[in-house]
Short mmCIF file of C-alpha atoms in Angstrom, two decimals:
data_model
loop_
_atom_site.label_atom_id
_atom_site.label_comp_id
_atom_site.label_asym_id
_atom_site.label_seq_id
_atom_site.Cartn_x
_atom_site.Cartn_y
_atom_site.Cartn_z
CA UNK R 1 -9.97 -12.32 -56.67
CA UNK R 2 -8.44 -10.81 -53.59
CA UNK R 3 -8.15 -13.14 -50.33
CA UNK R 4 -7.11 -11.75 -46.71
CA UNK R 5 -3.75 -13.35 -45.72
CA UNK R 6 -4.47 -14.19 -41.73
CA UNK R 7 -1.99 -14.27 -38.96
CA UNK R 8 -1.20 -17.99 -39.84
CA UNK R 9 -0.59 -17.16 -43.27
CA UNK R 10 1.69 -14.08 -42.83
CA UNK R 11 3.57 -16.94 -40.00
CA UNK R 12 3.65 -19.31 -42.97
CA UNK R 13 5.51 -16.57 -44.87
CA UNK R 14 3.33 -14.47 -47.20
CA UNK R 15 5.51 -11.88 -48.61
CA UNK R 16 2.48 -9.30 -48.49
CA UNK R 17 1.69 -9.55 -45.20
CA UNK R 18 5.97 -9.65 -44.15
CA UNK R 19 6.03 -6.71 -46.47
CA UNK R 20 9.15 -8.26 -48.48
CA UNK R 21 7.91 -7.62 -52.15
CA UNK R 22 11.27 -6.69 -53.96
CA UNK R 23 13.99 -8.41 -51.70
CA UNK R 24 16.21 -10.80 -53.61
CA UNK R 25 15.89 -14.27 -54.34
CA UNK R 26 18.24 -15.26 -51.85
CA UNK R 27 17.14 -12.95 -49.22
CA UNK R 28 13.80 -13.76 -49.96
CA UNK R 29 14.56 -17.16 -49.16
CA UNK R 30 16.40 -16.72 -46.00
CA UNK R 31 13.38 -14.47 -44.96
CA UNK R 32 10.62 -16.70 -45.41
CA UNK R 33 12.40 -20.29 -45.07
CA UNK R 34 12.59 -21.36 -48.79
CA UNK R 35 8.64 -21.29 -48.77
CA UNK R 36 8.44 -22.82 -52.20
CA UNK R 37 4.72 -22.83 -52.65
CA UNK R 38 5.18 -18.94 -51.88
CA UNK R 39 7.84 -18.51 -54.55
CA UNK R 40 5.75 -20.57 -57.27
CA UNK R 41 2.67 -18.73 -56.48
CA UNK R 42 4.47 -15.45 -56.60
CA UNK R 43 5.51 -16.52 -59.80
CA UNK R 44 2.19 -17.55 -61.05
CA UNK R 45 0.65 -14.24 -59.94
CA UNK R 46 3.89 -12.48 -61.92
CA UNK R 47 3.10 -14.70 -65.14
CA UNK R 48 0.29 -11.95 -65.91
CA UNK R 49 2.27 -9.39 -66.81
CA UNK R 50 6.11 -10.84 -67.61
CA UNK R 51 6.87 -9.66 -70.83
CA UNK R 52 8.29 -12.92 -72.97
CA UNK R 53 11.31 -13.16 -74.99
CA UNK R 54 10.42 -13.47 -78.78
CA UNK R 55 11.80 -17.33 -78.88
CA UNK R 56 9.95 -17.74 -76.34
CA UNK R 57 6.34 -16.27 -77.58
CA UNK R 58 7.35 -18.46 -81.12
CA UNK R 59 7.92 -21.10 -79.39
CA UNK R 60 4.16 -20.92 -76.99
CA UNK R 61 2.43 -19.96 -80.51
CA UNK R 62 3.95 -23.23 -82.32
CA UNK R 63 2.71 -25.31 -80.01
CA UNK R 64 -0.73 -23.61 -79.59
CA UNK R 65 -0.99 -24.40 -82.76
CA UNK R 66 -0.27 -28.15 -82.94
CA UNK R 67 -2.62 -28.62 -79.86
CA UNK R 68 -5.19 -27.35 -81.55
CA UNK R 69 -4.56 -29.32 -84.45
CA UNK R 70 -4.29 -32.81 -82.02
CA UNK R 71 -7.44 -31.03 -80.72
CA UNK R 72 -9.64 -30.63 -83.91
CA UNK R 73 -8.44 -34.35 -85.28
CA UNK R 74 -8.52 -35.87 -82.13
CA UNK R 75 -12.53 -35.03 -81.92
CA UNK R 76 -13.06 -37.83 -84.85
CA UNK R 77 -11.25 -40.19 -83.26
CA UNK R 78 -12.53 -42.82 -80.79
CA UNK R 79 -11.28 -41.30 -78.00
CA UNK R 80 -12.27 -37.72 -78.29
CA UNK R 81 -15.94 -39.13 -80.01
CA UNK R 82 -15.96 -40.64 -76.92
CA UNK R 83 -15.06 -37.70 -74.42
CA UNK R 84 -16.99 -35.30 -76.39
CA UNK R 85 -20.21 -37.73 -76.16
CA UNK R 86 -19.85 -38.38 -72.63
CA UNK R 87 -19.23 -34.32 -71.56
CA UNK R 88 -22.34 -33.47 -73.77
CA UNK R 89 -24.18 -35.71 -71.31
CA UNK R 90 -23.36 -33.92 -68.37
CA UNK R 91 -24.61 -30.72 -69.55
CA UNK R 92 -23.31 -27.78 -67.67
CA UNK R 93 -23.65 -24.16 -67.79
CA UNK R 94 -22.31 -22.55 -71.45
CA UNK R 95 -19.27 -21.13 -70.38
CA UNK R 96 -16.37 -22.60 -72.74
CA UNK R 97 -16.34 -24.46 -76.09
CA UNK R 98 -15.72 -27.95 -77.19
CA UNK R 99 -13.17 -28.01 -79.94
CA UNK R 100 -14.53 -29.36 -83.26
CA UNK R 101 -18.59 -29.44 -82.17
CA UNK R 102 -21.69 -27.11 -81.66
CA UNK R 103 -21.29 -27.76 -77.58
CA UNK R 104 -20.52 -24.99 -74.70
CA UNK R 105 -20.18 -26.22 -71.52
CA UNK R 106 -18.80 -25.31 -68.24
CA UNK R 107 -14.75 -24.94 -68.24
CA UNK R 108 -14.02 -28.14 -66.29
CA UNK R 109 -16.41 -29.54 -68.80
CA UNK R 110 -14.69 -28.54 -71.91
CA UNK R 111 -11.53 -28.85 -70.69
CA UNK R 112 -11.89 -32.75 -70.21
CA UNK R 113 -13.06 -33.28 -73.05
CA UNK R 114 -10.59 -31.13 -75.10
CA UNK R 115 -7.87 -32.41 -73.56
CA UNK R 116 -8.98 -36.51 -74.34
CA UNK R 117 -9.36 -34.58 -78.29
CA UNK R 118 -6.27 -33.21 -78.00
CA UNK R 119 -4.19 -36.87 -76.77
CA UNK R 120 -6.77 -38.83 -78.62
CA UNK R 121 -3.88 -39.66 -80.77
CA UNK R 122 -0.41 -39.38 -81.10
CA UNK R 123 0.08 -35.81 -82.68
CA UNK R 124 0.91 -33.79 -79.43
CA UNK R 125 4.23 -32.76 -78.24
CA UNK R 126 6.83 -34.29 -75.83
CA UNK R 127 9.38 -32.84 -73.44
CA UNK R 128 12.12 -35.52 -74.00
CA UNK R 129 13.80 -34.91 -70.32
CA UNK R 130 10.92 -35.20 -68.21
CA UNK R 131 8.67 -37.71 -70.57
CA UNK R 132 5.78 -34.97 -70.01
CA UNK R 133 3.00 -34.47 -72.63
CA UNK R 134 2.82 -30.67 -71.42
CA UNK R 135 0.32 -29.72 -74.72
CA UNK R 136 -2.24 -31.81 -74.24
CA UNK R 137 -3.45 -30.42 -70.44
CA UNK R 138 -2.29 -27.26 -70.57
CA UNK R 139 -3.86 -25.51 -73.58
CA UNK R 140 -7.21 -27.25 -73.06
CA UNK R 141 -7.53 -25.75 -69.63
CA UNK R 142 -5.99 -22.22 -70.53
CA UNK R 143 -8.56 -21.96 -73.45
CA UNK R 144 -11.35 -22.96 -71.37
CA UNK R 145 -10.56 -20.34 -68.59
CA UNK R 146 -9.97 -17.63 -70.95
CA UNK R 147 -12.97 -18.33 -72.82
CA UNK R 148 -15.04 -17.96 -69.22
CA UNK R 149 -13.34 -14.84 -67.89
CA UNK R 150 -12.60 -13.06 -71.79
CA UNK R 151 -8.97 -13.24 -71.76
CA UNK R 152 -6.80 -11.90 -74.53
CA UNK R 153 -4.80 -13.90 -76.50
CA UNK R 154 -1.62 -13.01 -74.75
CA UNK R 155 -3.13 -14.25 -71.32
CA UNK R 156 -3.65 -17.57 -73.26
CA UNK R 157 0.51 -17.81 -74.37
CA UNK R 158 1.50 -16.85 -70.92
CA UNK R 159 -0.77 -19.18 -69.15
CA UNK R 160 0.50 -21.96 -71.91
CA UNK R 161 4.21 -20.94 -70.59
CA UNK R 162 3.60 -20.97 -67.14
CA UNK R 163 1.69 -24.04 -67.62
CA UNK R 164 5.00 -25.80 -69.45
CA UNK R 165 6.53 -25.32 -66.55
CA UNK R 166 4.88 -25.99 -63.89
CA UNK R 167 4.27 -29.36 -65.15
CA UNK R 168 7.66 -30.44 -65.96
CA UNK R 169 9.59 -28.50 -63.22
CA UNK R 170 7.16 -30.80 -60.91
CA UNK R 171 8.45 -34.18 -62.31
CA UNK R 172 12.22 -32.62 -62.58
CA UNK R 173 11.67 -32.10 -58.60
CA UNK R 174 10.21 -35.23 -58.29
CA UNK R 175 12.74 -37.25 -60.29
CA UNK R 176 11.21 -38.32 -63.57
CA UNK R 177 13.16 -41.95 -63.17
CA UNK R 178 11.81 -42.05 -59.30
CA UNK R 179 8.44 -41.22 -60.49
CA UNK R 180 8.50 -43.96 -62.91
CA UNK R 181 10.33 -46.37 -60.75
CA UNK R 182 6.90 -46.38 -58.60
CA UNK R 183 4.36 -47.44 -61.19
CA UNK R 184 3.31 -44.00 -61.88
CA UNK R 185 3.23 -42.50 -65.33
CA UNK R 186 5.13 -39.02 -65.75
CA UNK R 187 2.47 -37.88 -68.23
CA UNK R 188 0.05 -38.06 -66.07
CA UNK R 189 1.51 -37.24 -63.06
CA UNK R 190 2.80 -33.39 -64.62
CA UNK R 191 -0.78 -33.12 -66.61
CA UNK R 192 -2.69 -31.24 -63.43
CA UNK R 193 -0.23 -28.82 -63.14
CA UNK R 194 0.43 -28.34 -66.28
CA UNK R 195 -3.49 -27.66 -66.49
CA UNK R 196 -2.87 -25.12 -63.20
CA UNK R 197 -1.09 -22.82 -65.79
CA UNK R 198 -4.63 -21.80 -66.38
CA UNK R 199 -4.20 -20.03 -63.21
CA UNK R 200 -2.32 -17.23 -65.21
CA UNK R 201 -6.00 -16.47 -66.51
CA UNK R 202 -7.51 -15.33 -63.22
CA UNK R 203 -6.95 -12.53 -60.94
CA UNK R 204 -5.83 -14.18 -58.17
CA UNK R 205 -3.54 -12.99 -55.56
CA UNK R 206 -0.40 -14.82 -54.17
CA UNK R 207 -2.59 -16.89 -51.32
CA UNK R 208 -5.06 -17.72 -54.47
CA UNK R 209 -2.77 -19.17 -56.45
CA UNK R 210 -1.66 -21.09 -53.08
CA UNK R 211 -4.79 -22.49 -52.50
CA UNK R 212 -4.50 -23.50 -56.22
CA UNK R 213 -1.38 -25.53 -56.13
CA UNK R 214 -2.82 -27.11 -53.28
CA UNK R 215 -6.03 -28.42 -55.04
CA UNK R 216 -4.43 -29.44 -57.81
CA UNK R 217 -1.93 -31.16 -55.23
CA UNK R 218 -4.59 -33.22 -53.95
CA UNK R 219 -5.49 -34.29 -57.72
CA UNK R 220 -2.36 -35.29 -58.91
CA UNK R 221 -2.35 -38.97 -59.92
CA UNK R 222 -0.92 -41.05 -62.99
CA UNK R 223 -0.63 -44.89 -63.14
CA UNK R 224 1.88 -46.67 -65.82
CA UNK R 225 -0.38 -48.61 -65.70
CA UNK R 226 -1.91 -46.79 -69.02
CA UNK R 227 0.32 -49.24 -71.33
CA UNK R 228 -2.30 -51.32 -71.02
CA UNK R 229 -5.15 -49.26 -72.78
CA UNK R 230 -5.24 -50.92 -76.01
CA UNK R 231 -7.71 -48.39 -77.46
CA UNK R 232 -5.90 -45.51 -76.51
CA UNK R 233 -8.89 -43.86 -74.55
CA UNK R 234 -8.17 -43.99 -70.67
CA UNK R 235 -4.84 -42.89 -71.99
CA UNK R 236 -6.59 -39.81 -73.66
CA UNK R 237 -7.89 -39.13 -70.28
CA UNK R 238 -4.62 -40.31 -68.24
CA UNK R 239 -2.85 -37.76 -70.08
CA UNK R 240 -4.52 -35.15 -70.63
CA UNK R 241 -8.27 -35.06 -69.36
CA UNK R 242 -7.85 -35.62 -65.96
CA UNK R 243 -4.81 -33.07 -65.86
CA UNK R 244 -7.26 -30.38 -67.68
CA UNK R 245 -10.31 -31.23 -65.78
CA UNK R 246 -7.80 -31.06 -62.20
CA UNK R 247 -6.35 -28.29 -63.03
CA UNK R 248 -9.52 -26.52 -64.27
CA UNK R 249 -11.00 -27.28 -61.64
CA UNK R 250 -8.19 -26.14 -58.62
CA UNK R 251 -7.84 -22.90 -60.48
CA UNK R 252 -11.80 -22.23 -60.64
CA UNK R 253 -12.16 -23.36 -57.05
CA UNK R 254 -9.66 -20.97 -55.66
CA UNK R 255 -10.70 -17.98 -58.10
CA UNK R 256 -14.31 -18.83 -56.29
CA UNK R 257 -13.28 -18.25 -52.80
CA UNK R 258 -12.44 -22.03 -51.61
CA UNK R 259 -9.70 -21.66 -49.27
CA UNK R 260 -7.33 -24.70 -48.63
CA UNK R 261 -3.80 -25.49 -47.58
CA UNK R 262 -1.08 -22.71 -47.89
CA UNK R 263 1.83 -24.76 -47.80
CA UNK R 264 1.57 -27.31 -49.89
CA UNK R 265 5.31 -27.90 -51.64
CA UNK R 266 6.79 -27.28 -47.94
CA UNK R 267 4.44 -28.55 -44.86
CA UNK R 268 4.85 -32.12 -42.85
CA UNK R 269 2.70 -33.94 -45.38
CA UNK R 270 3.81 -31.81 -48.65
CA UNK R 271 3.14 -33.25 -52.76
CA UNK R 272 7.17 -33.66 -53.01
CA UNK R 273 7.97 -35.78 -49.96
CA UNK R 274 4.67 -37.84 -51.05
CA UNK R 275 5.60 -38.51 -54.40
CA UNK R 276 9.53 -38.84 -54.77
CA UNK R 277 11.71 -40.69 -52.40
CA UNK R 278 14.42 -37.67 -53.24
CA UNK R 279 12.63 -34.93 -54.17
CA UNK R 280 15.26 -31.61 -54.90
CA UNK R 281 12.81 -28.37 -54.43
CA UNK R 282 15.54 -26.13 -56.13
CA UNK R 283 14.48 -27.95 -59.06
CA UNK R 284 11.25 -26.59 -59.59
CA UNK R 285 12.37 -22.27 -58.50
CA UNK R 286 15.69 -22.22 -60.35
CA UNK R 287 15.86 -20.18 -63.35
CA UNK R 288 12.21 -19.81 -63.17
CA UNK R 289 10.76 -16.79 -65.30
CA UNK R 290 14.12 -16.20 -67.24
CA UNK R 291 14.73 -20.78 -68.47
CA UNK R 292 10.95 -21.94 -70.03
CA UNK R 293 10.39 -25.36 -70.63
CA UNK R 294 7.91 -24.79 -73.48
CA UNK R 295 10.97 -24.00 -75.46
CA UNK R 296 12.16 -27.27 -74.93
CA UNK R 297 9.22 -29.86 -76.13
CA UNK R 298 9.64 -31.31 -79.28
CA UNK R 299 6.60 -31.01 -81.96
CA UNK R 300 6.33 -34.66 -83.43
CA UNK R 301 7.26 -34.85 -87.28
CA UNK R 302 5.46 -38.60 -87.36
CA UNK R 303 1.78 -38.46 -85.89
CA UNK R 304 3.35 -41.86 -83.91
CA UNK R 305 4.11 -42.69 -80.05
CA UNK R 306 7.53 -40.58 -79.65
CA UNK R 307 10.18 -43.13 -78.41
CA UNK R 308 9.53 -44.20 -82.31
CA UNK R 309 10.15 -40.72 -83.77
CA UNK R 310 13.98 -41.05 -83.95
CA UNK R 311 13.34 -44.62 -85.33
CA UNK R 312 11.42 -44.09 -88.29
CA UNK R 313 14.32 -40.72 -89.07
CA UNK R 314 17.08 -43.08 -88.81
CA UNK R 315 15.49 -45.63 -91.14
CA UNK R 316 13.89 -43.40 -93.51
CA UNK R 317 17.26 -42.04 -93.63
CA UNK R 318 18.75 -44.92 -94.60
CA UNK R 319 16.13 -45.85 -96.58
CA UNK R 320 16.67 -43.08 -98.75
CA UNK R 321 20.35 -42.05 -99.02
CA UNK R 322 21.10 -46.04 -100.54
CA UNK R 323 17.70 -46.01 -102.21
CA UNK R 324 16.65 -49.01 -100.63
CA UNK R 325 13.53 -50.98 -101.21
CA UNK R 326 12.17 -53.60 -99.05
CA UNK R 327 13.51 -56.85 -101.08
CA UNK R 328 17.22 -55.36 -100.72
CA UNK R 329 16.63 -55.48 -96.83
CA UNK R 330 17.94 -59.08 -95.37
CA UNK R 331 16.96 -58.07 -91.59
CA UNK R 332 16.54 -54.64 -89.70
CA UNK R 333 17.69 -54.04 -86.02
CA UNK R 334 16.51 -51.02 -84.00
CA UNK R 335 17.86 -50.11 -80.72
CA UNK R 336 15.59 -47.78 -78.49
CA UNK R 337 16.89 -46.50 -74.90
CA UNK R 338 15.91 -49.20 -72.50
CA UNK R 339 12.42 -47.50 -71.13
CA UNK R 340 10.82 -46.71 -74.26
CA UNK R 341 10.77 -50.57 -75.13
CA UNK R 342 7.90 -51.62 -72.45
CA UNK R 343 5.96 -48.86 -74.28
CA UNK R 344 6.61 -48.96 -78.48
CA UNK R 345 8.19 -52.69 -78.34
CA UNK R 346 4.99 -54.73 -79.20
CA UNK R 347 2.61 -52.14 -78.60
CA UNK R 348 -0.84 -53.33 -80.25
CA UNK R 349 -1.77 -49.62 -81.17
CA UNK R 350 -0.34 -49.51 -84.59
CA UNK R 351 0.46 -45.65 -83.96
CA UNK R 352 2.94 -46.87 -81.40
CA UNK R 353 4.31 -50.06 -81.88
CA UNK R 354 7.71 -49.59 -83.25
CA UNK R 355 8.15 -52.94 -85.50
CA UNK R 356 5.12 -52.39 -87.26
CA UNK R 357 5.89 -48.56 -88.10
CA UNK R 358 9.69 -49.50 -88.84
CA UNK R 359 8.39 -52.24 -91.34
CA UNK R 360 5.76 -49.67 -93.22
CA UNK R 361 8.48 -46.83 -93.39
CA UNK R 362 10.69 -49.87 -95.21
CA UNK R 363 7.70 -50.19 -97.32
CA UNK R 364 6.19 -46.61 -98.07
CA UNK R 365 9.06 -44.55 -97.88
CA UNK R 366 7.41 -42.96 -95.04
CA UNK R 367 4.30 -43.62 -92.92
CA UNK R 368 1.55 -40.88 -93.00
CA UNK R 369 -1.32 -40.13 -90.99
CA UNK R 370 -3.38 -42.49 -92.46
CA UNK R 371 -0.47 -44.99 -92.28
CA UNK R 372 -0.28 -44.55 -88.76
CA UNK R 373 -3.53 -45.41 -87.49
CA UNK R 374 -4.14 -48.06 -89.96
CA UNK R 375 -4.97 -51.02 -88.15
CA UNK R 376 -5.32 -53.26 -91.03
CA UNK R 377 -1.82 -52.88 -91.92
CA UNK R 378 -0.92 -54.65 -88.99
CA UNK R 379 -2.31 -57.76 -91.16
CA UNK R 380 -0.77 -56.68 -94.75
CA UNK R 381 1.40 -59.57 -95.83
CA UNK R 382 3.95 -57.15 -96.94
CA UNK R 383 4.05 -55.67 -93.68
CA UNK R 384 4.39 -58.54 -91.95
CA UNK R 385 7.03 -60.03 -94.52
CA UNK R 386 9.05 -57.27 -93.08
CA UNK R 387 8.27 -57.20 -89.57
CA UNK R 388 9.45 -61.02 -89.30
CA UNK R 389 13.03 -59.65 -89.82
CA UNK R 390 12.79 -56.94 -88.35
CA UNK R 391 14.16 -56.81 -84.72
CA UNK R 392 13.66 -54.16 -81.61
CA UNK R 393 15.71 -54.21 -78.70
CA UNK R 394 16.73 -51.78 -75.52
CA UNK R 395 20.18 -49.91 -75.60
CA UNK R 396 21.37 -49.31 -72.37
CA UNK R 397 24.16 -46.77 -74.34
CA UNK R 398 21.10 -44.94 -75.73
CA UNK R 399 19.53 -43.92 -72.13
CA UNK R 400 21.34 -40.65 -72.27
CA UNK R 401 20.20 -37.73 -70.62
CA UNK R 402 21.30 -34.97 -72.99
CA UNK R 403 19.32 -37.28 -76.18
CA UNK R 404 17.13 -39.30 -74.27
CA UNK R 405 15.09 -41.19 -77.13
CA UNK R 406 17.20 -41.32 -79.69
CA UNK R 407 17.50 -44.57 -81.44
CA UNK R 408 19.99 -47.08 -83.98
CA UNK R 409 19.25 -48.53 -86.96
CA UNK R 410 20.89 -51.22 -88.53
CA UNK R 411 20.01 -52.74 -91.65
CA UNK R 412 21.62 -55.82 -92.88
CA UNK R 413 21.64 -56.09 -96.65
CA UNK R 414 20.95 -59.43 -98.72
CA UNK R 415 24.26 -58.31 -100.46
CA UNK R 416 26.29 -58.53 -97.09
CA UNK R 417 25.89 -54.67 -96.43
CA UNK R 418 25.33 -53.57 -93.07
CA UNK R 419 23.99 -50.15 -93.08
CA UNK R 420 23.73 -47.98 -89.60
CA UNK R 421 22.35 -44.78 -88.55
CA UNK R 422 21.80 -43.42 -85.37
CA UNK R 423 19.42 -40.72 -84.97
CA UNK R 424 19.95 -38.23 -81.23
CA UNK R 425 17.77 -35.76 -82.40
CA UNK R 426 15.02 -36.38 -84.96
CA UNK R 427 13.25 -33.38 -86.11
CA UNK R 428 11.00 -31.38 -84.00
CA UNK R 429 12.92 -31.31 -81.21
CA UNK R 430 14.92 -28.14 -79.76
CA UNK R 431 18.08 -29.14 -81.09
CA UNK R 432 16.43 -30.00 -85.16
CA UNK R 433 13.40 -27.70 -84.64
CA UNK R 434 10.54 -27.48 -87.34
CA UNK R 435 10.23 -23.86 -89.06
CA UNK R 436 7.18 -22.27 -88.54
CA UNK R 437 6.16 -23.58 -92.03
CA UNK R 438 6.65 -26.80 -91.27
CA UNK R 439 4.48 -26.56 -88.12
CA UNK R 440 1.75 -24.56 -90.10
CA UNK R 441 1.94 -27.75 -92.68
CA UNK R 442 1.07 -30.30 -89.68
CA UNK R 443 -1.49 -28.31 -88.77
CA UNK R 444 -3.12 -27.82 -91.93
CA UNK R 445 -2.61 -32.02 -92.55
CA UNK R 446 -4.68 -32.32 -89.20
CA UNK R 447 -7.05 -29.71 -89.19
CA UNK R 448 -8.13 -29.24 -92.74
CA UNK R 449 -10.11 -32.63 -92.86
CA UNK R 450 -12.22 -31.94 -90.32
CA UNK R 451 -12.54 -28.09 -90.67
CA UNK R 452 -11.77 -27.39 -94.69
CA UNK R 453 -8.54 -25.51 -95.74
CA UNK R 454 -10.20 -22.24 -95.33
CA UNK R 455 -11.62 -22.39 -92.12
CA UNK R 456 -8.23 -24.16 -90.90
CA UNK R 457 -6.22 -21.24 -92.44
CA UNK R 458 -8.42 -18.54 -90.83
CA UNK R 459 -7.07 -20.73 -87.53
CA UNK R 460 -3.33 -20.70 -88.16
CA UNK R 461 -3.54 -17.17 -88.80
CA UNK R 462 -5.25 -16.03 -85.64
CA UNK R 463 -2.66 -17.91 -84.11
CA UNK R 464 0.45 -16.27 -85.42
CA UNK R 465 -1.17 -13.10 -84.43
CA UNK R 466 -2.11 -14.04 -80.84
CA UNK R 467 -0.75 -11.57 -79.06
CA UNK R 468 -2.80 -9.27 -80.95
CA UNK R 469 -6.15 -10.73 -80.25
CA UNK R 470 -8.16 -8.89 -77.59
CA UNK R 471 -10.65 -11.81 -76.47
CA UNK R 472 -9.59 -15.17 -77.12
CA UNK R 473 -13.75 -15.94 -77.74
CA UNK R 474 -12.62 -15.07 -80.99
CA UNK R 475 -11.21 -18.63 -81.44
CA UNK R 476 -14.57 -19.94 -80.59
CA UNK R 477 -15.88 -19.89 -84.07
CA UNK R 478 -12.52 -20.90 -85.76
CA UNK R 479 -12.77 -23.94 -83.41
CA UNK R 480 -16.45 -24.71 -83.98
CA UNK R 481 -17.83 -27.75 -86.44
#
């Protein structure tokens, strides 16, 4: 979609109208007056056509693929039951599909309720800087605007890049700790623009993709107050939905013609100054296009809230280099970073409360799907024999920026043994990634229940070969119940 830049906008400094396409960074800058919205929607028009490192186009198709799989096994859970039930209600012309079902529906549509699906659980993936759940918005809105306008699969990985980092260069901006300090959740507050990486989709122009970030400014919203949600539903749609259906529905707006603000990240009443008592712009333009964030996520080994990820590594590992059983264990002490104890300390989701999972790891030998989101393990009498000495407390030592939820175990033997491991990195994350085999395996665990193995294999292998794919309606049928 092409839009006329007027003489305000060319004032506000639209590099087509000043004629500046080319200039440097830094000149560009100095021309214009920073203009951040203008150098984010340049970007976002750009996203079409960069050409992406190979780590980085592994890294967008790993996580493509364990969206999808939170996707397809989120849509039998409560939440994404839920979702699913409640978009089929609204009916809505057939123009995208609802993972896992026999529904089309319009692209805000099916990206609300894929994105509830796809953080109906805890399966998705975490940026551990930024506390963003970048997967969960951002592929459920890029798949629903390239199913509308017939993108091809490498639309679908770049808008899935762009998407990454949109989201989390808005909270770094923002200040993930100020954004938190203020009652308001960083998941929810990155998931619309992580959705507006759908924008990479459309044909819009520079002053589109403007009007863009400025609807999904408007949307932007997030409450910690999602701790609460003891059935894990409004935090489905805190999230994920509302990010997917925001950012859906910016991005559709402005590809429609709706003109709006042009200024957004700069003017008098900007989305930085009204969200972060020290916002730093720079945050959000440097090393943008050559530093992506979706290399930096972490795919979750444990299908488990992540502040207990490093946890259940350090006490499995424990577990099983001194071939410990339960009865050998005299008390267990895990230390978390100080901010991830308001949301795994007592939790009464068994998928994220932290003594519960410690105390069935102790038990198992490892906690599995099923494990996870087992509620009436939270009553076993072995479980609880274990969770009455077993002890979780915050680490102010473990609130460390460069391995922000690790955790400490410390198990204290009936023999007088005190055992200790401490766990910075558990797998999954950039610095102990999974191989693509091991992401593949996930996504088979996740998807084959609800899809058989064959179907789910047809689905891995269309995404390895993404890039490849001419029309991502092809994934329509691999997605389909």
């Amino acid at each position: 979609m092409s839009f006329t830049i007027n003489r305000r906008h060319a004032m506000a400094g639209g590099v087509t109208a000043l004629g500046l396409v080319g200039m440097a960074p830094l000149a560009l800058q100095a021309a214009t007056g920073a203009d951040l919205t203008g150098q984010v929607a340049r970007h976002m028009v750009a996203m079409r056509d960069i050409k992406l490192p190979p780590e980085v186009l592994e890294a967008a198709k790993h996580r493509i693929l364990d969206t999808f799989a939170a996707m397809i096994s989120g849509a039998r859970m409560k939440p994404g039951l839920a979702a699913v039930g409640y978009v089929r209600g609204l009916g809505g012309a057939p123009q995208a599909s609802v993972v896992a079902s026999n529904l089309r529906t319009s692209t805000v549509n099916a990206a609300l309720a894929n994105a509830m699906c796809a953080h109906a659980d805890e399966t998705d993936d975490f940026e551990p800087v930024t506390k963003a759940h970048p997967g969960c918005s951002t592929l459920p809105a890029a798949l629903a605007m390239g199913e509308k306008n017939g993108a091809s699969g490498l639309a679908l990985i770049r808008a899935m890049v762009l998407g990454y980092d949109l989201g989390c260069r808005l909270l770094m901006t923002l200040g993930p700790d100020l954004v938190r300090g203020s009652h308001r959740s960083a998941e929810g507050t990155a998931a619309t623009y992580c959705a507006l990486g759908a924008a990479a989709l459309t044909a819009m122009d520079e002053t589109g993709m403007r009007y863009a970030l400025s609807y999904g400014a408007q949307q932007v919203s997030g409450l910690w107050s999602w701790v609460e949600d003891e059935d894990h539903i409004e935090k489905g749609f805190d999230f994920a939905g509302m990010g997917a259906r925001n950012g859906v529905m910016a991005v559709t707006m402005a590809e429609a013609g709706l003109t709006g603000v042009h200024d957004v990240l700069d003017g008098t009443h900007n989305l930085l100054k009204a969200l972060s008592t020290k916002p730093d712009p720079q945050q959000f333009v440097t090393g943008l296009g050559q530093s992506f964030f979706i290399t930096k996520s972490a795919i979750k080994t444990y299908t488990v809230g992540y502040p207990n990820q490093s946890a259940l590594d350090a006490l499995l590992t424990l577990r099983k280099e001194n071939q410990l059983t339960p009865d050998m264990v005299a008390s267990v002490l895990v230390r978390l970073p100080t901010d991830a104890i308001g949301i795994v300390g007592d939790s009464a989701m068994p998928d994220v409360n932290c003594p519960h999972l410690v105390s069935v790891a102790l038990l198992k030998g490892g906690v599995s799907f099923v494990d996870a989101h087992d509620a009436a393990l939270m009553k076993d009498p072995a479980v609880l024999a274990i969770r009455a000495r077993t002890k979780v407390v915050g680490d102010q030592s473990l609130m460390d920026p460069a391995a922000p939820r690790g955790a400490i175990v410390e198990l204290t033997l009936k023999d007088g043994r005190v055992l200790t491991h401490h766990t910075r990195f558990p797998s999954g994350t950039p610095e102990n990634p999974l191989s693509t085999q091991d992401v593949a395996a996930k996504a088979m665990d996740l998807i084959a229940p609800v899809l058989t193995r064959a179907r789910s294999q047809k689905l891995i292998d269309a995404v390895w070969a993404l890039e490849k794919m001419d029309d991502v309606r092809a994934l329509a049928g691999l997605l389909r119940a």
